[in-house]
JSON list of C-alpha atoms in Angstrom, two decimals:
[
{"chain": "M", "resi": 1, "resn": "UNK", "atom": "CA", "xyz": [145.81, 145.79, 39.74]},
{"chain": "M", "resi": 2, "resn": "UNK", "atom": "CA", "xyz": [148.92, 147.89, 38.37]},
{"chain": "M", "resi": 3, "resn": "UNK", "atom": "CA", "xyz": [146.51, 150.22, 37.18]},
{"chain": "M", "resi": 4, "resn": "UNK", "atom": "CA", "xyz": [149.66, 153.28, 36.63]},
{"chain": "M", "resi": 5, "resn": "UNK", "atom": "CA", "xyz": [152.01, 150.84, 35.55]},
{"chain": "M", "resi": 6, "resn": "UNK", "atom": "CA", "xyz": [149.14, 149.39, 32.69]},
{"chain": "M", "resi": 7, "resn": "UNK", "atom": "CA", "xyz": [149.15, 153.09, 31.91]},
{"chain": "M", "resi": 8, "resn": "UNK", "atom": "CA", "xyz": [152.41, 153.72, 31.87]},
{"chain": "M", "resi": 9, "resn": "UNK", "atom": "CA", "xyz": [153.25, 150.74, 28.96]},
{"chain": "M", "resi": 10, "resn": "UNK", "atom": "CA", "xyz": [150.48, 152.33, 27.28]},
{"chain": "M", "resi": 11, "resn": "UNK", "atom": "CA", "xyz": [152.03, 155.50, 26.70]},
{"chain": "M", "resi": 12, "resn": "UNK", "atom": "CA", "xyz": [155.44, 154.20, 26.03]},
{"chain": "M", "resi": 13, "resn": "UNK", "atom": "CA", "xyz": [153.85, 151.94, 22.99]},
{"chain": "M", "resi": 14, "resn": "UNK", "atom": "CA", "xyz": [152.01, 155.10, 21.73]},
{"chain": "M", "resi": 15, "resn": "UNK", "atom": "CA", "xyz": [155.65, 156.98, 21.60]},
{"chain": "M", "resi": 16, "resn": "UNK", "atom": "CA", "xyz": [157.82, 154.31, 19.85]},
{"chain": "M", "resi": 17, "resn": "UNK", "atom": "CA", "xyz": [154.80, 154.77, 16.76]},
{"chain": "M", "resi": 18, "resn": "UNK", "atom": "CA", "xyz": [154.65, 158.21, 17.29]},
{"chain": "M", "resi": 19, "resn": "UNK", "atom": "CA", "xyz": [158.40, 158.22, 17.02]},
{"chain": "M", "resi": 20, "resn": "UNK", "atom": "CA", "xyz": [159.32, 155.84, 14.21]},
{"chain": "M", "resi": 21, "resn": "UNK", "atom": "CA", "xyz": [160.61, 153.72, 16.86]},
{"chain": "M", "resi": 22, "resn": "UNK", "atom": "CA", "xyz": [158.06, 150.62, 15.91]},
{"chain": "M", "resi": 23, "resn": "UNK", "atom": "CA", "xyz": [154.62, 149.99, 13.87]},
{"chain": "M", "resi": 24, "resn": "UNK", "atom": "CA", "xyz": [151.60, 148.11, 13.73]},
{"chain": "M", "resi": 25, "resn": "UNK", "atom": "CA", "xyz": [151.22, 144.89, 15.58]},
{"chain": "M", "resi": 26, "resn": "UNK", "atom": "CA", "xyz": [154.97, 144.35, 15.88]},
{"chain": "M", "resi": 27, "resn": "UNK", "atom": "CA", "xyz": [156.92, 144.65, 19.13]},
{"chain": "M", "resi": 28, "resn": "UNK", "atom": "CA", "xyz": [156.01, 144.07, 22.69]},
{"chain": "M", "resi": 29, "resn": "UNK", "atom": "CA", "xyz": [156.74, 145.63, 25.92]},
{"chain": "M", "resi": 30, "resn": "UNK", "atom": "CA", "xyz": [156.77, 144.47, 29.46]},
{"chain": "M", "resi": 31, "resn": "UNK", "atom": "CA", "xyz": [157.46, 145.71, 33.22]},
{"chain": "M", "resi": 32, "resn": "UNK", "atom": "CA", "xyz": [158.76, 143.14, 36.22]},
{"chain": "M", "resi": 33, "resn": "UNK", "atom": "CA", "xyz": [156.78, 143.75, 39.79]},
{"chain": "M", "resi": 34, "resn": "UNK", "atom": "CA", "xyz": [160.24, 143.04, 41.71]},
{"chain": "M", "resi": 35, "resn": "UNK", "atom": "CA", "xyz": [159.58, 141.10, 45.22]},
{"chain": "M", "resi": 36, "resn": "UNK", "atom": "CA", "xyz": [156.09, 139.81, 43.68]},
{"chain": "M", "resi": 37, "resn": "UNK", "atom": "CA", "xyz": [156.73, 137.43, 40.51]},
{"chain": "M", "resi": 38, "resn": "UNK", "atom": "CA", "xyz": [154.70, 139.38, 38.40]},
{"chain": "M", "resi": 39, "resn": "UNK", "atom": "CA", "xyz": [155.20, 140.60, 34.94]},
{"chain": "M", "resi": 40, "resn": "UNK", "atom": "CA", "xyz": [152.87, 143.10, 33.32]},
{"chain": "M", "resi": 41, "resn": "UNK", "atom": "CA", "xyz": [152.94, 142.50, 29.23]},
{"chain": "M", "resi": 42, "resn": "UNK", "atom": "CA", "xyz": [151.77, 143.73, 25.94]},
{"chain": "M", "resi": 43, "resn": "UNK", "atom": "CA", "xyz": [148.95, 141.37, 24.88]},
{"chain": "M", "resi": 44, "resn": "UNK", "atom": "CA", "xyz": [149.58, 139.64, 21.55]},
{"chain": "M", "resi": 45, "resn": "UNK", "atom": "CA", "xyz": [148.30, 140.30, 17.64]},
{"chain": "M", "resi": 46, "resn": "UNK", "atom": "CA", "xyz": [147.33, 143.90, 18.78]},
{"chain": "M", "resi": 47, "resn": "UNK", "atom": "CA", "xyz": [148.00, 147.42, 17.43]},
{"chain": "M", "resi": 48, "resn": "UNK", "atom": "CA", "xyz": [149.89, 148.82, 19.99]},
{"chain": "M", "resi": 49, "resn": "UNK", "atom": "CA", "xyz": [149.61, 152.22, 19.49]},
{"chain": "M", "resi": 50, "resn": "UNK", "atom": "CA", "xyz": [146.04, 151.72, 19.89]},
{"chain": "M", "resi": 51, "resn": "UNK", "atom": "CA", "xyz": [146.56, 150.21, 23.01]},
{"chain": "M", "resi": 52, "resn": "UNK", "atom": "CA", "xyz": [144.30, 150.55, 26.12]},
{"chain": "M", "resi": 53, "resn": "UNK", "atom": "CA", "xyz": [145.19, 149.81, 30.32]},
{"chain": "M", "resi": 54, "resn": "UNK", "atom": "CA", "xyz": [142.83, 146.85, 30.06]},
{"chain": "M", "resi": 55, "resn": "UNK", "atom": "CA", "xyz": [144.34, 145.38, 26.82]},
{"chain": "M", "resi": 56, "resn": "UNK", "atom": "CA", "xyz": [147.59, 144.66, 29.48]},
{"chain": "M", "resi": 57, "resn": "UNK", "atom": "CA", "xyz": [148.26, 141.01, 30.88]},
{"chain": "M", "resi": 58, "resn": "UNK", "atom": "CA", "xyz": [149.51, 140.20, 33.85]},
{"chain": "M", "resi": 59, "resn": "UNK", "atom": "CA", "xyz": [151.44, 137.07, 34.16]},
{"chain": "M", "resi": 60, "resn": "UNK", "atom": "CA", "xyz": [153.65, 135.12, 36.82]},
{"chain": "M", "resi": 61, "resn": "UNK", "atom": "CA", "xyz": [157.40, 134.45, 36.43]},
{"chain": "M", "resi": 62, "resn": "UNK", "atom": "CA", "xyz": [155.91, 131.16, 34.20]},
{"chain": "M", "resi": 63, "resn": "UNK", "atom": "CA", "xyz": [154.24, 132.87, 31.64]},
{"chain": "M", "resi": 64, "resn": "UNK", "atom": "CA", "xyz": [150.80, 131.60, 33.47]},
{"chain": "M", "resi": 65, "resn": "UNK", "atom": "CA", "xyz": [147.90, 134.90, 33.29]},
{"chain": "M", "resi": 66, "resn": "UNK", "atom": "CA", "xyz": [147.09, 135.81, 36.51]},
{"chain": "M", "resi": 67, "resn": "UNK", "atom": "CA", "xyz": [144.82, 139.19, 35.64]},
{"chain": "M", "resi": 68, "resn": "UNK", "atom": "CA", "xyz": [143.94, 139.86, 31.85]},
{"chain": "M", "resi": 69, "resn": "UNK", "atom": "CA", "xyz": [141.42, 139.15, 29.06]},
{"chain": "M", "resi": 70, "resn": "UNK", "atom": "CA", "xyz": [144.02, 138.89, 26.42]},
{"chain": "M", "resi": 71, "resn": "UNK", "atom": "CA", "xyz": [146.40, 136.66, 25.41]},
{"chain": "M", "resi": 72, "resn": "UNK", "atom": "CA", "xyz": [150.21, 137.56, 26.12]},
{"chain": "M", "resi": 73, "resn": "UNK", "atom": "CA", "xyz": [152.74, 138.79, 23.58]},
{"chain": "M", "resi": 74, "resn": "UNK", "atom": "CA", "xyz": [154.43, 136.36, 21.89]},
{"chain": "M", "resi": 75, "resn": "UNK", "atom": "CA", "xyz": [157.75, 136.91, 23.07]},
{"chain": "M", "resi": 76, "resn": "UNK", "atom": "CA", "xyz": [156.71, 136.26, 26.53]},
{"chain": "M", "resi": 77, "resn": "UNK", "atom": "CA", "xyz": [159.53, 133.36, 26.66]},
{"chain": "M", "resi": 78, "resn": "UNK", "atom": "CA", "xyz": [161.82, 136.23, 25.67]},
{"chain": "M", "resi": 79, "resn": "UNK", "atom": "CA", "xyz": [160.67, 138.67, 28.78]},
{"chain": "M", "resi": 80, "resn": "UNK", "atom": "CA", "xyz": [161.06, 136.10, 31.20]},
{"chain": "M", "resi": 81, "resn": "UNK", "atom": "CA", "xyz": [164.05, 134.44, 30.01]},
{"chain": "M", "resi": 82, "resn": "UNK", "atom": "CA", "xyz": [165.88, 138.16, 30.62]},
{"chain": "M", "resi": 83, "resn": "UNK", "atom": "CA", "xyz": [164.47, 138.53, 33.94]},
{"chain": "M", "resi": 84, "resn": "UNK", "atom": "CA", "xyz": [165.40, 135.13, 34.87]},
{"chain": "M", "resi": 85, "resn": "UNK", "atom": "CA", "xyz": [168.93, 135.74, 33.42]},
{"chain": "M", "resi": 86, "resn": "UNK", "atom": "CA", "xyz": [169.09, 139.40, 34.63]},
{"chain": "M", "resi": 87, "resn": "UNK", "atom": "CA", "xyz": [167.87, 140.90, 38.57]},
{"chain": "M", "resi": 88, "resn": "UNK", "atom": "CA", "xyz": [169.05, 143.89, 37.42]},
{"chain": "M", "resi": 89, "resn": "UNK", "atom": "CA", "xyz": [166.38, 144.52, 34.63]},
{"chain": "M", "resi": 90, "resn": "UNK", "atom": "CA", "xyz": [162.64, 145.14, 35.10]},
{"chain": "M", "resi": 91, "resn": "UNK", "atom": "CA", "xyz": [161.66, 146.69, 31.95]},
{"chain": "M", "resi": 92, "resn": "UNK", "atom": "CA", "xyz": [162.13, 145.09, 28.47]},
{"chain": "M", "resi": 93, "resn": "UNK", "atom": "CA", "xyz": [161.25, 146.94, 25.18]},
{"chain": "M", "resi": 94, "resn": "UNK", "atom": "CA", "xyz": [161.43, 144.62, 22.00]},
{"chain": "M", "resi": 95, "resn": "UNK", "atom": "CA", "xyz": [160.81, 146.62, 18.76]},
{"chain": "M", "resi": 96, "resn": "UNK", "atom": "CA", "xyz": [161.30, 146.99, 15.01]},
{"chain": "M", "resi": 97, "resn": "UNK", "atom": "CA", "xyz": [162.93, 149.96, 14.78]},
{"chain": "M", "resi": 98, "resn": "UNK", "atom": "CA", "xyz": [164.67, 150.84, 11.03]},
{"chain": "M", "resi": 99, "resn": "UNK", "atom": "CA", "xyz": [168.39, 151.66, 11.04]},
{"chain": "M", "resi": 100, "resn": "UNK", "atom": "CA", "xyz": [169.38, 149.30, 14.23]},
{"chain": "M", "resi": 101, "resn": "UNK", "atom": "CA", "xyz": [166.69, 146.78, 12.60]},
{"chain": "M", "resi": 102, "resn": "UNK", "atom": "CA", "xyz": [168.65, 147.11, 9.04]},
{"chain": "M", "resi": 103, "resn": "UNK", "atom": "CA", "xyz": [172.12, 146.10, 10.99]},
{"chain": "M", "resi": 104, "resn": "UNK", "atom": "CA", "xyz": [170.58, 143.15, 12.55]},
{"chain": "M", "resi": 105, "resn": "UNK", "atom": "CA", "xyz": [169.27, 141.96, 9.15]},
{"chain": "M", "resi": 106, "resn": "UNK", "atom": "CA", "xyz": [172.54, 142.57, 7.80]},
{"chain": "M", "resi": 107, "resn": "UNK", "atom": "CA", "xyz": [173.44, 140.14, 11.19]},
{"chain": "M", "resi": 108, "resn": "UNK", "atom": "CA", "xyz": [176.10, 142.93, 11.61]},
{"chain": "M", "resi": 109, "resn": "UNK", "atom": "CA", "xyz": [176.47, 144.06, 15.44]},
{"chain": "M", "resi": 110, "resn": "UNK", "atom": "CA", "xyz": [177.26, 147.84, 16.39]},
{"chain": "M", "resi": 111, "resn": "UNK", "atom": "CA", "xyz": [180.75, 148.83, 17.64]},
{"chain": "M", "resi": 112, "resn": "UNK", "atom": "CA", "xyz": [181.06, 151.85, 19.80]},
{"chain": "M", "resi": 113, "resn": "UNK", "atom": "CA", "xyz": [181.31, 154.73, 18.23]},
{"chain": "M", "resi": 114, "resn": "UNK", "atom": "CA", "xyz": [180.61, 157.19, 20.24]},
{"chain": "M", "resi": 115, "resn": "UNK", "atom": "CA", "xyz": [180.90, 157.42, 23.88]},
{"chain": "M", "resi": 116, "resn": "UNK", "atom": "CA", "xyz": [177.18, 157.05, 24.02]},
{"chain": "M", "resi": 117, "resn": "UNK", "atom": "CA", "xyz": [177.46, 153.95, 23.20]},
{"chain": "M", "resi": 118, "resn": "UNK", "atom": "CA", "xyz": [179.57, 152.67, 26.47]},
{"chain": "M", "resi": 119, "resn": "UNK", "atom": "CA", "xyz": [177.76, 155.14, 28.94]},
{"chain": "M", "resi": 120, "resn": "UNK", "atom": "CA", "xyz": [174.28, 154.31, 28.20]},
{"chain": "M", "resi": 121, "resn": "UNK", "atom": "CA", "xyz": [174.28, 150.72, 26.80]},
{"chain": "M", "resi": 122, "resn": "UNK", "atom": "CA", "xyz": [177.74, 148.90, 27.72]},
{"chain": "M", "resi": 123, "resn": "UNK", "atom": "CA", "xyz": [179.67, 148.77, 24.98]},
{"chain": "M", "resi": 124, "resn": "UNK", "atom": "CA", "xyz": [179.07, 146.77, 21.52]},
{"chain": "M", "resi": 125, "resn": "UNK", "atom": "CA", "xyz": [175.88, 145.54, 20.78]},
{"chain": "M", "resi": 126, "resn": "UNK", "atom": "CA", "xyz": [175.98, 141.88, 19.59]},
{"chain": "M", "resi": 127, "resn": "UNK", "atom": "CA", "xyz": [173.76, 140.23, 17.38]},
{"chain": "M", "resi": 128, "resn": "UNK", "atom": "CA", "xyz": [172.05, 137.43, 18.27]},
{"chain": "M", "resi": 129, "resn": "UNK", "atom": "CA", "xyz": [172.07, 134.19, 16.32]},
{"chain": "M", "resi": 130, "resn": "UNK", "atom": "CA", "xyz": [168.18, 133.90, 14.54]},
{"chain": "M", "resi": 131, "resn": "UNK", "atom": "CA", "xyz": [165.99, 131.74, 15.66]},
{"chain": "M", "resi": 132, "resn": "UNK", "atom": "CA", "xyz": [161.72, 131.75, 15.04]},
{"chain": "M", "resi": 133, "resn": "UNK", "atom": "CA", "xyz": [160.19, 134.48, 16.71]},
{"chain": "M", "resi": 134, "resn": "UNK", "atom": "CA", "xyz": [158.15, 132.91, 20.34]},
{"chain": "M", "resi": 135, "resn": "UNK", "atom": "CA", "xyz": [160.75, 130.21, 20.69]},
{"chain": "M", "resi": 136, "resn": "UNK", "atom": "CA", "xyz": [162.85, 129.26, 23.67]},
{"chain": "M", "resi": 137, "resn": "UNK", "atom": "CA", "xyz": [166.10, 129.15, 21.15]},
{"chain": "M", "resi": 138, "resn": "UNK", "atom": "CA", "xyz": [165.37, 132.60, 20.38]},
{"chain": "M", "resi": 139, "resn": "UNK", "atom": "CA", "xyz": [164.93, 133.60, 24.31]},
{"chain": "M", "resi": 140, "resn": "UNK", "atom": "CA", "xyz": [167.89, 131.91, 24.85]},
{"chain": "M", "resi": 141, "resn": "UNK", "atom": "CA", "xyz": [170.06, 133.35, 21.84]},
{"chain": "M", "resi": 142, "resn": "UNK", "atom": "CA", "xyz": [168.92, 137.18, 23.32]},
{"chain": "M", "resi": 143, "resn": "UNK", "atom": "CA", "xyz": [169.64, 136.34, 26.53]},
{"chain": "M", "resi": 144, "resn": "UNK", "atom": "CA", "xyz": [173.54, 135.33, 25.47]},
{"chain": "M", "resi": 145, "resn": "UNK", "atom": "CA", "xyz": [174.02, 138.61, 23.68]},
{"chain": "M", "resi": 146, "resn": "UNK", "atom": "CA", "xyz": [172.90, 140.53, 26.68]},
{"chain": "M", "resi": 147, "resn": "UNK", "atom": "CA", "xyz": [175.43, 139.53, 28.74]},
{"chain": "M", "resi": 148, "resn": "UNK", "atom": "CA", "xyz": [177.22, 142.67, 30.45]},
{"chain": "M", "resi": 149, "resn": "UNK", "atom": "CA", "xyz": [174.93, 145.39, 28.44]},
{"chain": "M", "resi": 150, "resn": "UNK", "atom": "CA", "xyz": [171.40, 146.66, 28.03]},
{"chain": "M", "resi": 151, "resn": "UNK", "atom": "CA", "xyz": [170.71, 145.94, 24.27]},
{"chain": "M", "resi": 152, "resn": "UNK", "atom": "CA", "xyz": [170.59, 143.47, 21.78]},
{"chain": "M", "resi": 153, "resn": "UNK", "atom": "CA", "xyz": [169.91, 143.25, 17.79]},
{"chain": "M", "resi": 154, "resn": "UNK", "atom": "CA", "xyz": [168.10, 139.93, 16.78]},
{"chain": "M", "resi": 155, "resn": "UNK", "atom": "CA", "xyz": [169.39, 138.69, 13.34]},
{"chain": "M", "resi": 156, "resn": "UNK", "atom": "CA", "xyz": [166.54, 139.03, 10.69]},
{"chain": "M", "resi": 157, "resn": "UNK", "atom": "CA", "xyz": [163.86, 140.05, 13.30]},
{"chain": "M", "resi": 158, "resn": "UNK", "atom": "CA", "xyz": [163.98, 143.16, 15.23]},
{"chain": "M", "resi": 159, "resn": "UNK", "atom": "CA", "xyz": [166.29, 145.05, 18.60]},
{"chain": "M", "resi": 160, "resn": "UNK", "atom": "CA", "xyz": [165.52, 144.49, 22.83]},
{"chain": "M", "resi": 161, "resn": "UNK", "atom": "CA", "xyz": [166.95, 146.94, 24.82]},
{"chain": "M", "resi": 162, "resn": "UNK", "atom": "CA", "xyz": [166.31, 146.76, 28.81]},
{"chain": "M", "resi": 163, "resn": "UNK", "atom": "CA", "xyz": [166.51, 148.93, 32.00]},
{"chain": "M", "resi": 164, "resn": "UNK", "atom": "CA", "xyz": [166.01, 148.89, 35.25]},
{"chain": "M", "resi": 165, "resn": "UNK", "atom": "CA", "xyz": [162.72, 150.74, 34.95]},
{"chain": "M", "resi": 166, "resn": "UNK", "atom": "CA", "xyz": [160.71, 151.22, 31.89]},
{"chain": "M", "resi": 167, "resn": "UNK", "atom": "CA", "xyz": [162.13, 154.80, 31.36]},
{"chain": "M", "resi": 168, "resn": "UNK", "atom": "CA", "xyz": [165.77, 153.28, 31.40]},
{"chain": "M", "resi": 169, "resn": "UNK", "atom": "CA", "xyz": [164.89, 150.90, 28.62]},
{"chain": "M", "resi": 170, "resn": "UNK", "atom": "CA", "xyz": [163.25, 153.66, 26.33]},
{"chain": "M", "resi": 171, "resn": "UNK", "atom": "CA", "xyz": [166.19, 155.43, 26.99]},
{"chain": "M", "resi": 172, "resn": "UNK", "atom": "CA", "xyz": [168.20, 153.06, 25.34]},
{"chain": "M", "resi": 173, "resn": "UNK", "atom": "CA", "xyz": [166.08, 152.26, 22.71]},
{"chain": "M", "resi": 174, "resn": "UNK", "atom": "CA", "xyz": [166.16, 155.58, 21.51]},
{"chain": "M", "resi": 175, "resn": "UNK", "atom": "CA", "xyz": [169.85, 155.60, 21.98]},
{"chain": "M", "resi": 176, "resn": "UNK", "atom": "CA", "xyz": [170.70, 152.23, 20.05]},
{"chain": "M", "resi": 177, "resn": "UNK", "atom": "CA", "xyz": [168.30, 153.83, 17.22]},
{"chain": "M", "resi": 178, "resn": "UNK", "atom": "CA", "xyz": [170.14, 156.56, 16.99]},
{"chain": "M", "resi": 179, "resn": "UNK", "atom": "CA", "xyz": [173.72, 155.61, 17.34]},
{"chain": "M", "resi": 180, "resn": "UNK", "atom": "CA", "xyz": [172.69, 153.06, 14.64]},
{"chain": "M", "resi": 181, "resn": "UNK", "atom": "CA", "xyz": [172.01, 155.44, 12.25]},
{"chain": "M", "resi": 182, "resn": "UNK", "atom": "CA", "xyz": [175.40, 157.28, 12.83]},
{"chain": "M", "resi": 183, "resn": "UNK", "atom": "CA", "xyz": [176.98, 154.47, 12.31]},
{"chain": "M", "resi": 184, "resn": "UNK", "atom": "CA", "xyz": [175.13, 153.64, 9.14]},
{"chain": "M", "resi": 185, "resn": "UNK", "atom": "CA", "xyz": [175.56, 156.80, 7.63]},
{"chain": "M", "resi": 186, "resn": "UNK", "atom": "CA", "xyz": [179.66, 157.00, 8.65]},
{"chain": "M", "resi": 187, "resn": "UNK", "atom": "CA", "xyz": [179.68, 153.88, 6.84]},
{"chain": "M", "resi": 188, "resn": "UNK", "atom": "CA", "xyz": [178.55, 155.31, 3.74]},
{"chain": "M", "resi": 189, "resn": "UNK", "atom": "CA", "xyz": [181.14, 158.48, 4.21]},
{"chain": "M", "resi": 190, "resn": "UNK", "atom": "CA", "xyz": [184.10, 156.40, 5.39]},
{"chain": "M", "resi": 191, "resn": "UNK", "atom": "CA", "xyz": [183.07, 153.74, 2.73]},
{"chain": "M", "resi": 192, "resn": "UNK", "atom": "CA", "xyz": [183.13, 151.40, 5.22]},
{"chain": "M", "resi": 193, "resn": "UNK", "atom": "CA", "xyz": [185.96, 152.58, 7.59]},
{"chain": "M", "resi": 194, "resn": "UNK", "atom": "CA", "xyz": [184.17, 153.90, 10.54]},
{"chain": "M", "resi": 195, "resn": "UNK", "atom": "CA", "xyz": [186.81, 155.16, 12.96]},
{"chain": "M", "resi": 196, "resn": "UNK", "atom": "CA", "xyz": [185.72, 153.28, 15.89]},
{"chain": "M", "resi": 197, "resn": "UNK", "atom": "CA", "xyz": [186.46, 154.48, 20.18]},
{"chain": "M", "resi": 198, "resn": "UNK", "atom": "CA", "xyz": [190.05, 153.95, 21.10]},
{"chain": "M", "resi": 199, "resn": "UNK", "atom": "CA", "xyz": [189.98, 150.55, 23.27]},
{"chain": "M", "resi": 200, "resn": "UNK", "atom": "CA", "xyz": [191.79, 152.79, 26.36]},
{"chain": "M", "resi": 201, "resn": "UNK", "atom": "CA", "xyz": [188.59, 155.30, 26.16]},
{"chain": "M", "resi": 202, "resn": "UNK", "atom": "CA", "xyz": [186.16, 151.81, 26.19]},
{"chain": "M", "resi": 203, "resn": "UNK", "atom": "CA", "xyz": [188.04, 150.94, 29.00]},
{"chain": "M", "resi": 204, "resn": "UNK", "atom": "CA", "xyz": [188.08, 153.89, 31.13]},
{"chain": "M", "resi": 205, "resn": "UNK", "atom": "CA", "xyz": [184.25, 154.28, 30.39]},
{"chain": "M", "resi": 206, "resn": "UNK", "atom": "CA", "xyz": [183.69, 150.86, 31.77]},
{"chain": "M", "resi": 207, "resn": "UNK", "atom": "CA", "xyz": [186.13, 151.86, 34.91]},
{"chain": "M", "resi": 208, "resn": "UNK", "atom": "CA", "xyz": [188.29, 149.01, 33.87]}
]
């Protein structure tokens, strides 16, 4: 069942470690079936760049395996909590990448600096509150800092960033990576005055 979309997650866990983007046994990935209550997941306490179509689970919208050998990632409370918060998402990517990873140890979120920022993910990305990794808190705290974009940072622990497909999520990803690591380094040339977007450009970028 899903045998493409298995695939698919596959190869987008082989590019994040192929691309700095995550590592080891950390992160997770999963897909929503829209119309059919079924989410396809990264199993848990794997490599995932050494990941295989069989090695994905399939679960329902209660985080009960319907198809699978392995046990889910787990974050599957946090996949499910965004789908239940958000219709319009059906692709999450939770990872540990380094410079937007560094800003959400340092529980500091990341303005818009660019117009990037507001065209592809929504405007600031917020920070949300830490909680243990697996828990419903934590699920819940994402799901808050979500609201009205497509990524998050998670204080001490790692970034999500979501999409309507899988492809829209890794776009982002890549995107919150690298407008982190402007930001980071304008930081160090500004000292700590990053000019940030005029609030009339946010707003016309958000057709407000």
């Amino acid at each position: 069942m899903y045998t493409d979309l298995k695939a698919r997650i596959v190869e987008v866990a082989r590019y994040l470690e192929e691309h700095g983007l995550n590592h080891g046994r950390s992160g997770n990935i999963s897909l929503r079936i829209p119309g059919v209550n079924h989410v396809l997941i990264t199993p848990s306490g794997l490599v995932k760049s050494r990941l295989s179509s069989e090695d994905i689970v399939v679960v329902d919208v209660n985080g009960s395996i319907v198809e699978g050998h392995r046990k889910p990632s787990s974050e599957v409370n946090l996949h499910l909590a965004i789908y239940r918060a958000r219709g319009d998402v059906n692709a999450v990517i939770h990872a540990h990448t380094v410079y937007a990873t560094a800003l959400a140890v340092a529980r500091r979120p990341l303005p818009p600096v660019i117009e990037e920022a507001i065209l592809v993910i929504g405007g600031e990305v917020k920070v949300a509150e830490f909680a243990p990794y697996g828990t419903l808190q934590l699920a819940e705290n994402v799901v808050k800092a979500l609201e009205g974009r497509k990524a998050a940072l998670l204080a001490n622990h790692g970034v999500v960033a979501v999409g309507e497909s899988l492809e829209e999520a890794l776009e982002v990803l890549v995107s919150l990576e690298r407008l982190s690591q402007v930001y980071l380094l304008s930081e160090i040339l500004t000292g700590g005055k990053t000019p940030l977007l005029p609030p009339e450009a946010v707003s016309r970028l958000l057709g407000k």
